[in-house]
Short mmCIF file of C-alpha atoms in Angstrom, two decimals:
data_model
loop_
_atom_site.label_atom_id
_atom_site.label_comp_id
_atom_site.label_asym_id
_atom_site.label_seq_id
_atom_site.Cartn_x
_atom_site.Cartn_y
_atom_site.Cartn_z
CA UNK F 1110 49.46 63.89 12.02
CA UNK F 1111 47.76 61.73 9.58
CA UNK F 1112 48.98 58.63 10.84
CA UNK F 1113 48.69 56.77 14.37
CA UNK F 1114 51.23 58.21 17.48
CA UNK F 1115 53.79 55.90 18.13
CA UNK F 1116 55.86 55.67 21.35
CA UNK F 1117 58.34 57.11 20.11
CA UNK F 1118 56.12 60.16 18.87
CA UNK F 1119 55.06 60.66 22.77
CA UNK F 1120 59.06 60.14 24.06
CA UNK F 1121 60.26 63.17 21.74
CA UNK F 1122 57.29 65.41 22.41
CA UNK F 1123 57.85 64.61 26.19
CA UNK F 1124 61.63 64.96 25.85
CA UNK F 1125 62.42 61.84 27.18
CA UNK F 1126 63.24 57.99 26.06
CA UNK F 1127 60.70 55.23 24.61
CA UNK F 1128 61.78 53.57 27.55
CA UNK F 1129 60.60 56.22 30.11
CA UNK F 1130 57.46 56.37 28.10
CA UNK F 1131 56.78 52.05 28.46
CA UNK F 1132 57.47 52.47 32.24
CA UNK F 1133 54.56 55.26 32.36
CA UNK F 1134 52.15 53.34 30.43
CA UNK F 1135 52.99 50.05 31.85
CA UNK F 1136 53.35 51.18 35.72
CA UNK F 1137 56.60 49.64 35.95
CA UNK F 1138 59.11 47.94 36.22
CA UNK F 1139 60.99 51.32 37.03
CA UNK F 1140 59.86 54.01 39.02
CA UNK F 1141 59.37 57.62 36.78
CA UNK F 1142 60.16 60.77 38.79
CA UNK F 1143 56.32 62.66 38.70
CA UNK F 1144 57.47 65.80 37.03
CA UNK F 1145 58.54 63.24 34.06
CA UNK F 1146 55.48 61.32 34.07
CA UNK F 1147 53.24 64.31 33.98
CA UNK F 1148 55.48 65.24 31.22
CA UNK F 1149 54.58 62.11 29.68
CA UNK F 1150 50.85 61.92 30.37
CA UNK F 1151 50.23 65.08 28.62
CA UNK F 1152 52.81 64.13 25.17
CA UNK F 1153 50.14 61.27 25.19
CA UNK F 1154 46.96 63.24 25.59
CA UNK F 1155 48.13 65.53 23.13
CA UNK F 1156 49.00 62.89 20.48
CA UNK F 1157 46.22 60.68 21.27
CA UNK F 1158 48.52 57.95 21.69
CA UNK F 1159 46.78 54.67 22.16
CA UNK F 1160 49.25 51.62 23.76
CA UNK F 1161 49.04 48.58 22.16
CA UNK F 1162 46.69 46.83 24.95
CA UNK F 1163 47.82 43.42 23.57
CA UNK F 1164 51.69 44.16 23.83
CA UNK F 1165 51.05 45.85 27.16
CA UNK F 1166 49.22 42.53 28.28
CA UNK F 1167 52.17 40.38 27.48
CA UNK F 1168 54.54 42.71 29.08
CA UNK F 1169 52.73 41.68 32.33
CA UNK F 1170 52.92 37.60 31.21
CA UNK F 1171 49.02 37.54 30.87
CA UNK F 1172 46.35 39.05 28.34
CA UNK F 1173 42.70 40.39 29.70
CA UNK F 1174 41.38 37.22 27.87
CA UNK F 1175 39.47 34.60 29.53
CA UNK F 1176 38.57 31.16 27.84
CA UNK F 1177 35.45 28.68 27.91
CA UNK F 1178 35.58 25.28 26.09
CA UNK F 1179 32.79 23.38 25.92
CA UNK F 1180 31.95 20.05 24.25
CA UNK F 1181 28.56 21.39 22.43
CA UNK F 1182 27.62 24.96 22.25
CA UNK F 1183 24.21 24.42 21.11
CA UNK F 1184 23.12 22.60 24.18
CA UNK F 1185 20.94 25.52 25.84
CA UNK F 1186 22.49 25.21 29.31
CA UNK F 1187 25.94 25.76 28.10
CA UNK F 1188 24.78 28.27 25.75
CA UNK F 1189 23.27 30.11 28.80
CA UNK F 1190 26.42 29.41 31.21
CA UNK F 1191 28.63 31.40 28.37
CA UNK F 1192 26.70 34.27 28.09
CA UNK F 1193 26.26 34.90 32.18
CA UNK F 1194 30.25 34.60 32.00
CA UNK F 1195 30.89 36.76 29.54
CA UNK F 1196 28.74 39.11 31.89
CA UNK F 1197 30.57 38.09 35.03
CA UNK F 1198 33.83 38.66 33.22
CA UNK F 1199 33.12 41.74 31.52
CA UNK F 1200 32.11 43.24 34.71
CA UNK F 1201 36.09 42.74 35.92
CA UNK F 1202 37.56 43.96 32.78
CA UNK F 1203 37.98 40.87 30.66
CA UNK F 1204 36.75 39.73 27.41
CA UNK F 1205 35.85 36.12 27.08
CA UNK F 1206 36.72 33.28 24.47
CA UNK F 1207 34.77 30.55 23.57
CA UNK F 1208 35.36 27.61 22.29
CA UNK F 1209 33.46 24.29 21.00
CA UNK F 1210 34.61 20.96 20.66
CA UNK F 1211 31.55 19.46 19.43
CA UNK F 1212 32.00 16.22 21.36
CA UNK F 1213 35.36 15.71 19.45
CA UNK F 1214 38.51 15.31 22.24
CA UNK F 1215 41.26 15.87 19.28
CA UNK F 1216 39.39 19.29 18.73
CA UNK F 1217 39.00 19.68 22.43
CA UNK F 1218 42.98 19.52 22.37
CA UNK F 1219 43.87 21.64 19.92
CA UNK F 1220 41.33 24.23 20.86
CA UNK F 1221 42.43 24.28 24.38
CA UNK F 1222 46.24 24.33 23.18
CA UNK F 1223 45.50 27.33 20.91
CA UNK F 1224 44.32 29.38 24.11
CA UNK F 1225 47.15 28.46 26.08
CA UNK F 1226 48.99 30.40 23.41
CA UNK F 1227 46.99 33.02 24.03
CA UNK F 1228 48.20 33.67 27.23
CA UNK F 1229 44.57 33.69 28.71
CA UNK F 1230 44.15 35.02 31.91
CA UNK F 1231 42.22 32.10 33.13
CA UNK F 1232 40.03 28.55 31.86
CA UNK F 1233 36.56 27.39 32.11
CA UNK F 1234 36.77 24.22 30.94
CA UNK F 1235 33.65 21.48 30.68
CA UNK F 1236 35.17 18.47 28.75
CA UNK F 1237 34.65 15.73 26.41
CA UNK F 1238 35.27 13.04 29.10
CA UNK F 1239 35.34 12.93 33.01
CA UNK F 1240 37.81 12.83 34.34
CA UNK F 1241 39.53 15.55 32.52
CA UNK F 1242 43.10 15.06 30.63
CA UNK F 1243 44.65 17.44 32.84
CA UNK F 1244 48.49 16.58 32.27
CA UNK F 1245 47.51 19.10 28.68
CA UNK F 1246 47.56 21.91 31.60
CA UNK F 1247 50.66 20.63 33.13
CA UNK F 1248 52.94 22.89 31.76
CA UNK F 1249 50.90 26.52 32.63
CA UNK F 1250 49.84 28.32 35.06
CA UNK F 1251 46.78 29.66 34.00
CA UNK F 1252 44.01 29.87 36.54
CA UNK F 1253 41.50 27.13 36.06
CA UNK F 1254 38.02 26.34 36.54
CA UNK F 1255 36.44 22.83 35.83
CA UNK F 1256 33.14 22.06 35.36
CA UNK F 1257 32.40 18.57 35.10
CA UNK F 1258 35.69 16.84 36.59
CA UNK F 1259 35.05 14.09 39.70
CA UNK F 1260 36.09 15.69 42.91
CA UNK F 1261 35.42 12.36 45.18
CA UNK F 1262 31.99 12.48 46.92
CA UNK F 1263 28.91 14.48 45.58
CA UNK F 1264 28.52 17.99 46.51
CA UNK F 1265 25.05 19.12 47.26
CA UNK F 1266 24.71 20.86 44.39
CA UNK F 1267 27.71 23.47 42.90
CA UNK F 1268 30.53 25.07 44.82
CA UNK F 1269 34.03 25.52 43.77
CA UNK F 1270 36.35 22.98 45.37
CA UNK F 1271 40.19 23.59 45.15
CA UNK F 1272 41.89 20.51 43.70
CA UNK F 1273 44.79 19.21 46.04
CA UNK F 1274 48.06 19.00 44.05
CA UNK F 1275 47.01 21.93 41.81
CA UNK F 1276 47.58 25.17 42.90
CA UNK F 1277 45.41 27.37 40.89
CA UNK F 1278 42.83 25.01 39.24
CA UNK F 1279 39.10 24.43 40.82
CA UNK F 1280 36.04 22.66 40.20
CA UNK F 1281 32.52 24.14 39.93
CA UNK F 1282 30.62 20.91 39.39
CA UNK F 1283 26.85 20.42 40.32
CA UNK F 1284 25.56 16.89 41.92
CA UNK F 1285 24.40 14.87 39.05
CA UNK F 1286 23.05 12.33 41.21
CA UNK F 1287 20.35 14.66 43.57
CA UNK F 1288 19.45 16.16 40.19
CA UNK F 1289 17.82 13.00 39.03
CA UNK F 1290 16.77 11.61 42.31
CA UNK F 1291 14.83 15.57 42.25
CA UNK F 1292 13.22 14.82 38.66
CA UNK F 1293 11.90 11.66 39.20
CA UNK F 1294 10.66 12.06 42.66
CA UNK F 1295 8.12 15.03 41.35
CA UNK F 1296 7.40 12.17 39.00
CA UNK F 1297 6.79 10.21 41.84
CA UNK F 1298 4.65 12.89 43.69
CA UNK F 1299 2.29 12.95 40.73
CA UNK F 1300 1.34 9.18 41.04
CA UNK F 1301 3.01 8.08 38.32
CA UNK F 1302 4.44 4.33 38.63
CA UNK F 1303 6.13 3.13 35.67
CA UNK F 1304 8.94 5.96 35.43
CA UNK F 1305 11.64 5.33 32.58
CA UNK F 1306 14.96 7.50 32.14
CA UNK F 1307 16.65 8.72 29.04
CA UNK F 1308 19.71 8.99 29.78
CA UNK F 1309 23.08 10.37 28.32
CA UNK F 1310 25.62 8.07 26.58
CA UNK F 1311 26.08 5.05 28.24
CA UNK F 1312 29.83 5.54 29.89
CA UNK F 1313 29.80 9.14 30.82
CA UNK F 1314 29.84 9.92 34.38
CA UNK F 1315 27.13 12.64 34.33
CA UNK F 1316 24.61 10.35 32.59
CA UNK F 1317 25.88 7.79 34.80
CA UNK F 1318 25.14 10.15 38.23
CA UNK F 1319 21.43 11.05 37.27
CA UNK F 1320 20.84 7.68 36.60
CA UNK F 1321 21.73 6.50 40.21
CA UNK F 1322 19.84 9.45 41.35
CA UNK F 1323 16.59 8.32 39.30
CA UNK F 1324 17.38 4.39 41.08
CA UNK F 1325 17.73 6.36 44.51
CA UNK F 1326 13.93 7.53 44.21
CA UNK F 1327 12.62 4.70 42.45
CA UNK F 1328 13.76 2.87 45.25
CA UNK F 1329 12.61 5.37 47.82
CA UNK F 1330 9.24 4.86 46.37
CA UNK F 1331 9.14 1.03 46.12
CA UNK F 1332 8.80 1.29 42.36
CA UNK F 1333 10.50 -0.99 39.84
CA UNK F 1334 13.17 0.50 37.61
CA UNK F 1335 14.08 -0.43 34.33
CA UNK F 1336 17.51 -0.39 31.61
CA UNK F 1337 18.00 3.06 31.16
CA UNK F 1338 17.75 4.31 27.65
CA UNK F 1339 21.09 5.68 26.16
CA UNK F 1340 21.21 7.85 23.80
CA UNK F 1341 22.98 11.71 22.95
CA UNK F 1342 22.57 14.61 25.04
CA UNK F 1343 20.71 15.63 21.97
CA UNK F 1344 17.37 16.72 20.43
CA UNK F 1345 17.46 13.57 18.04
CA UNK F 1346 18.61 11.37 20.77
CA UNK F 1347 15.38 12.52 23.05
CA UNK F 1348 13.19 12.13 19.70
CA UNK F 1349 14.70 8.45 18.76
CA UNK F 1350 14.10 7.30 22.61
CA UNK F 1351 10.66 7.64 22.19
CA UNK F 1352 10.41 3.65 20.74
CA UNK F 1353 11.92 2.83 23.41
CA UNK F 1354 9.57 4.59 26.26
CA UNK F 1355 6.54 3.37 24.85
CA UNK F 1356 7.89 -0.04 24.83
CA UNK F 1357 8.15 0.58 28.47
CA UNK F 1358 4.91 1.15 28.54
CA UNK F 1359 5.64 4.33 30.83
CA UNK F 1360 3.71 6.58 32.13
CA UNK F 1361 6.43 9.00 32.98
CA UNK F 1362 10.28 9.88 32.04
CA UNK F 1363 13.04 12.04 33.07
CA UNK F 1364 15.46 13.12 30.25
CA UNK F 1365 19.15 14.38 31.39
CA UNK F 1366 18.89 17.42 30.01
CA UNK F 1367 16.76 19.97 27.86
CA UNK F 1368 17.59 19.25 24.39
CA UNK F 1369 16.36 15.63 24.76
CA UNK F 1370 13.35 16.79 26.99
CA UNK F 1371 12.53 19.01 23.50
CA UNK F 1372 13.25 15.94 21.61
CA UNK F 1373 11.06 13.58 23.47
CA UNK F 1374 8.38 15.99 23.52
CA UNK F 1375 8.54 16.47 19.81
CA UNK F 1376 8.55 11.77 19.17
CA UNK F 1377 5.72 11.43 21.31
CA UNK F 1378 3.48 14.49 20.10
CA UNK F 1379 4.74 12.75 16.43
CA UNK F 1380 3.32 8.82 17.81
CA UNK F 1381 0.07 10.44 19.11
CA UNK F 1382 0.80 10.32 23.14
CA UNK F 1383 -0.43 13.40 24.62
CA UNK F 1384 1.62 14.96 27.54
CA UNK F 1385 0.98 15.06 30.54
CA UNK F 1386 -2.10 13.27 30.39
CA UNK F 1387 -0.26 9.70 28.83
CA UNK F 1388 3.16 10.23 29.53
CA UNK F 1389 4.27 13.32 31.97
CA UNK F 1390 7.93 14.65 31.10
CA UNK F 1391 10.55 15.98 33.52
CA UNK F 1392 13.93 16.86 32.12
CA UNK F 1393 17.41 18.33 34.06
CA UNK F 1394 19.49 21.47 33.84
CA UNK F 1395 16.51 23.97 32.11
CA UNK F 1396 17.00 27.27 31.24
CA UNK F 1397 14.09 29.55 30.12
CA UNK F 1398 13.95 28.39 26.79
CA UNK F 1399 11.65 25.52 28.51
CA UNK F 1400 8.93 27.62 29.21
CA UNK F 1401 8.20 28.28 25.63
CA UNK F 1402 7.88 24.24 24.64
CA UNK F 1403 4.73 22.77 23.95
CA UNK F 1404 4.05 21.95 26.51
CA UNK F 1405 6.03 24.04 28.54
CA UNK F 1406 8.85 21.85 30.24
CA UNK F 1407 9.68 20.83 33.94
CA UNK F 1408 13.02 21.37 34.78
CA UNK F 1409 15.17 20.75 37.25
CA UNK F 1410 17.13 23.83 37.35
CA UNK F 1411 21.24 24.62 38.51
CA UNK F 1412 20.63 28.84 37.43
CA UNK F 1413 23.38 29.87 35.16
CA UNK F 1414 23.87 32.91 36.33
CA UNK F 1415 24.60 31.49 39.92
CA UNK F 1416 26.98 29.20 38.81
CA UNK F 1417 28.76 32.03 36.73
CA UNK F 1418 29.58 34.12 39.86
CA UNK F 1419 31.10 31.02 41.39
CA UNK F 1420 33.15 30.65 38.73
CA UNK F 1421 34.26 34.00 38.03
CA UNK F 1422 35.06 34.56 41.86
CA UNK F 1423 37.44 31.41 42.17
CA UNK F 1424 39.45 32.53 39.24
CA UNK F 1425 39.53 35.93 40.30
CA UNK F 1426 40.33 34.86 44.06
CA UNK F 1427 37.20 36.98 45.13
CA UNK F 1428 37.57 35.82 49.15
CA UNK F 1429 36.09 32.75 49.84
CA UNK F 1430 35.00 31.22 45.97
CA UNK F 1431 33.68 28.37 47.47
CA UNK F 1432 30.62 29.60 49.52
CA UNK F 1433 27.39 27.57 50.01
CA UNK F 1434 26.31 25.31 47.53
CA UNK F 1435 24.15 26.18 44.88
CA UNK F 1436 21.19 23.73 45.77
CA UNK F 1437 19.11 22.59 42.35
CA UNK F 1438 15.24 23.22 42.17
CA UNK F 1439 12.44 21.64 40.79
CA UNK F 1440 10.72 24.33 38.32
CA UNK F 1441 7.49 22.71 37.87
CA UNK F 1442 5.26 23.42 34.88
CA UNK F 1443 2.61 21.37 32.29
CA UNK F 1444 4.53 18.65 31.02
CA UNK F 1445 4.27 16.95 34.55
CA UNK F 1446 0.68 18.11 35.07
CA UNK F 1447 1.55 21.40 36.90
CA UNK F 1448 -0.29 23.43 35.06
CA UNK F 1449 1.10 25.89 32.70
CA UNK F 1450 2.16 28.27 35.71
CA UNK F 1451 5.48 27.88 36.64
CA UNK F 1452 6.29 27.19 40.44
CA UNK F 1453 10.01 26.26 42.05
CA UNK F 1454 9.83 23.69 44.03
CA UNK F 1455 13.03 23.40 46.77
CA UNK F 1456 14.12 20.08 47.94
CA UNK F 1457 13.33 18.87 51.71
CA UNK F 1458 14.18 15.68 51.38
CA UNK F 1459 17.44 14.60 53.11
#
């Protein structure tokens, strides 16, 4: 037949009722004596019928979709979290969605609203703001993973952390605060005195965490600290901070994350000030794209693909999704005065 095999092409082949034929495709909801359903198998191998795997999704209340939104898909670390998720969740069957708010939480809404509709099987969700809005998930049941929402105390560094109240929704968040107190204390361990931050915006809680962290070690090290410098998680915000640092007079700086490390690398190599040898560079949550800067990048470093099994297990209820905590690690390389060989270092302080 030229065209596509219907259902109701398999039920007259097989001699039975479209209904008969759902319940063999579907597994349910009532049971199909076996001499039918072989019956039925073989109308559809013949025909090469093909089921309609949305329609036979919804039938079961759920789709084999899972969702990621994300405030900024061209940060590298988010970047690298979606594609070790798509990995994690094509390995159990599912395909994954991915949206970007681009820092916007009226996008963030709607985006996160159009999945629901979707009937996704379950939400990785790193927002625009901490805490979360979570009355927008009120209403559904769809398993839930957060990634940045407070959970009380720090964790030492990631684990998934059931959220009393909420039956079905978890947080996979890493400790903001040991990540900067890790940065600047390889600062530290390098003899370097006058250590400056660049922080995130002023007012969000994970710029606000790796500050404290950075004041931790600085105060750990009886070394003075100084106004933190706000600007975007962004490659322009690392490059405009760069006034700012030399007006510091620093001889060192931690920037929250990779994009500004790029950033500040690319402002000071613009001004003149060579690195490490004027001002050594440390930034937080790497991913191998900082191996190829100029000079290649310290990181602290929360692997991707680590916290992408976490996640994947607590949505999928994988025994106990928690585990141990994924413990951030210093990966040391030239822009601190490591050399251009790159060497983990684990944390032993307490």
């Amino acid at each position: 037949m030229s065209r596509k095999p219907t259902r109701d092409d398999v039920a007259r082949l097989a001699g039975t009722s479209t209904a008969v034929v759902s319940y063999v495709v579907n597994g349910g909801p009532r049971r199909v004596r076996e001499e039918t359903r072989q019956r039925v198998l073989r109308a559809i191998g013949e025909l090469g019928y093909r089921p309609n795997a949305l329609a036979k999704s919804l039938s079961h209340g759920r789709t084999d979709l899972y969702a990621l939104l994300v405030p900024d898909l061209a940060n590298p670390y988010l970047a690298a979290l979606a594609q070790a998720l798509e990995h994690e969740f094509f390995a159990r069957g599912k395909v994954l969605l991915v949206g970007d708010s681009h820092d916007d939480p009226d996008r963030e809404t709607l985006i996160l609203e159009a999945f629901l509709r979707q009937q996704i099987a379950g939400l990785v969700w790193y927002g625009v703001n901490q805490p979360l809005p979570l009355d927008l998930l009120e209403e559904s049941h769809v398993p839930a993973v957060l990634l940045n929402q407070p959970t009380g105390p720090p964790q030492n560094g990631s684990r998934a952390v059931g959220l009393s109240g909420r039956p079905g929704i978890w947080s996979v968040s890493a400790d903001e605060r040991l990540e900067g107190r890790l940065a600047t204390e390889h600062l530290v361990d390098h003899g370097r005195r006058t250590i400056a931050i660049v922080a995130g915006p002023n007012g969000r809680r994970n710029a606000r965490e790796r500050v404290r962290g950075w004041e931790k070690a600085l105060r750990r090290a009886d070394l003075p600290s100084s106004a933190p410098i706000h600007v975007p998680f962004t490659r322009e915000g690392g490059r405009a901070s760069v006034d700012h640092v030399l007006e510091l007079g620093a001889d060192a700086v931690v920037a929250s994350n990779e994009m500004q490390a790029i950033g500040l690398l690319n402002g000071l190599h613009l001004r003149g000030v060579r690195v490490p040898e004027d001002v050594a560079v440390i930034g937080i949550n790497g991913t191998p794209l900082a191996e190829y800067a100029s000079p290649s990048l310290s990181m602290v470093e929360m692997p991707a693909p680590a916290v992408a099994d976490r996640i994947a297990r607590a949505l999928n209820g994988e025994g106990d999704a928690g585990g141990a905590a994924i413990a951030p690690y210093v990966v040391a390389r030239a822009s601190c005065g490591c050399g251009d060989v790159s060497e983990r270092i684990e944390d032993g302080a307490p």
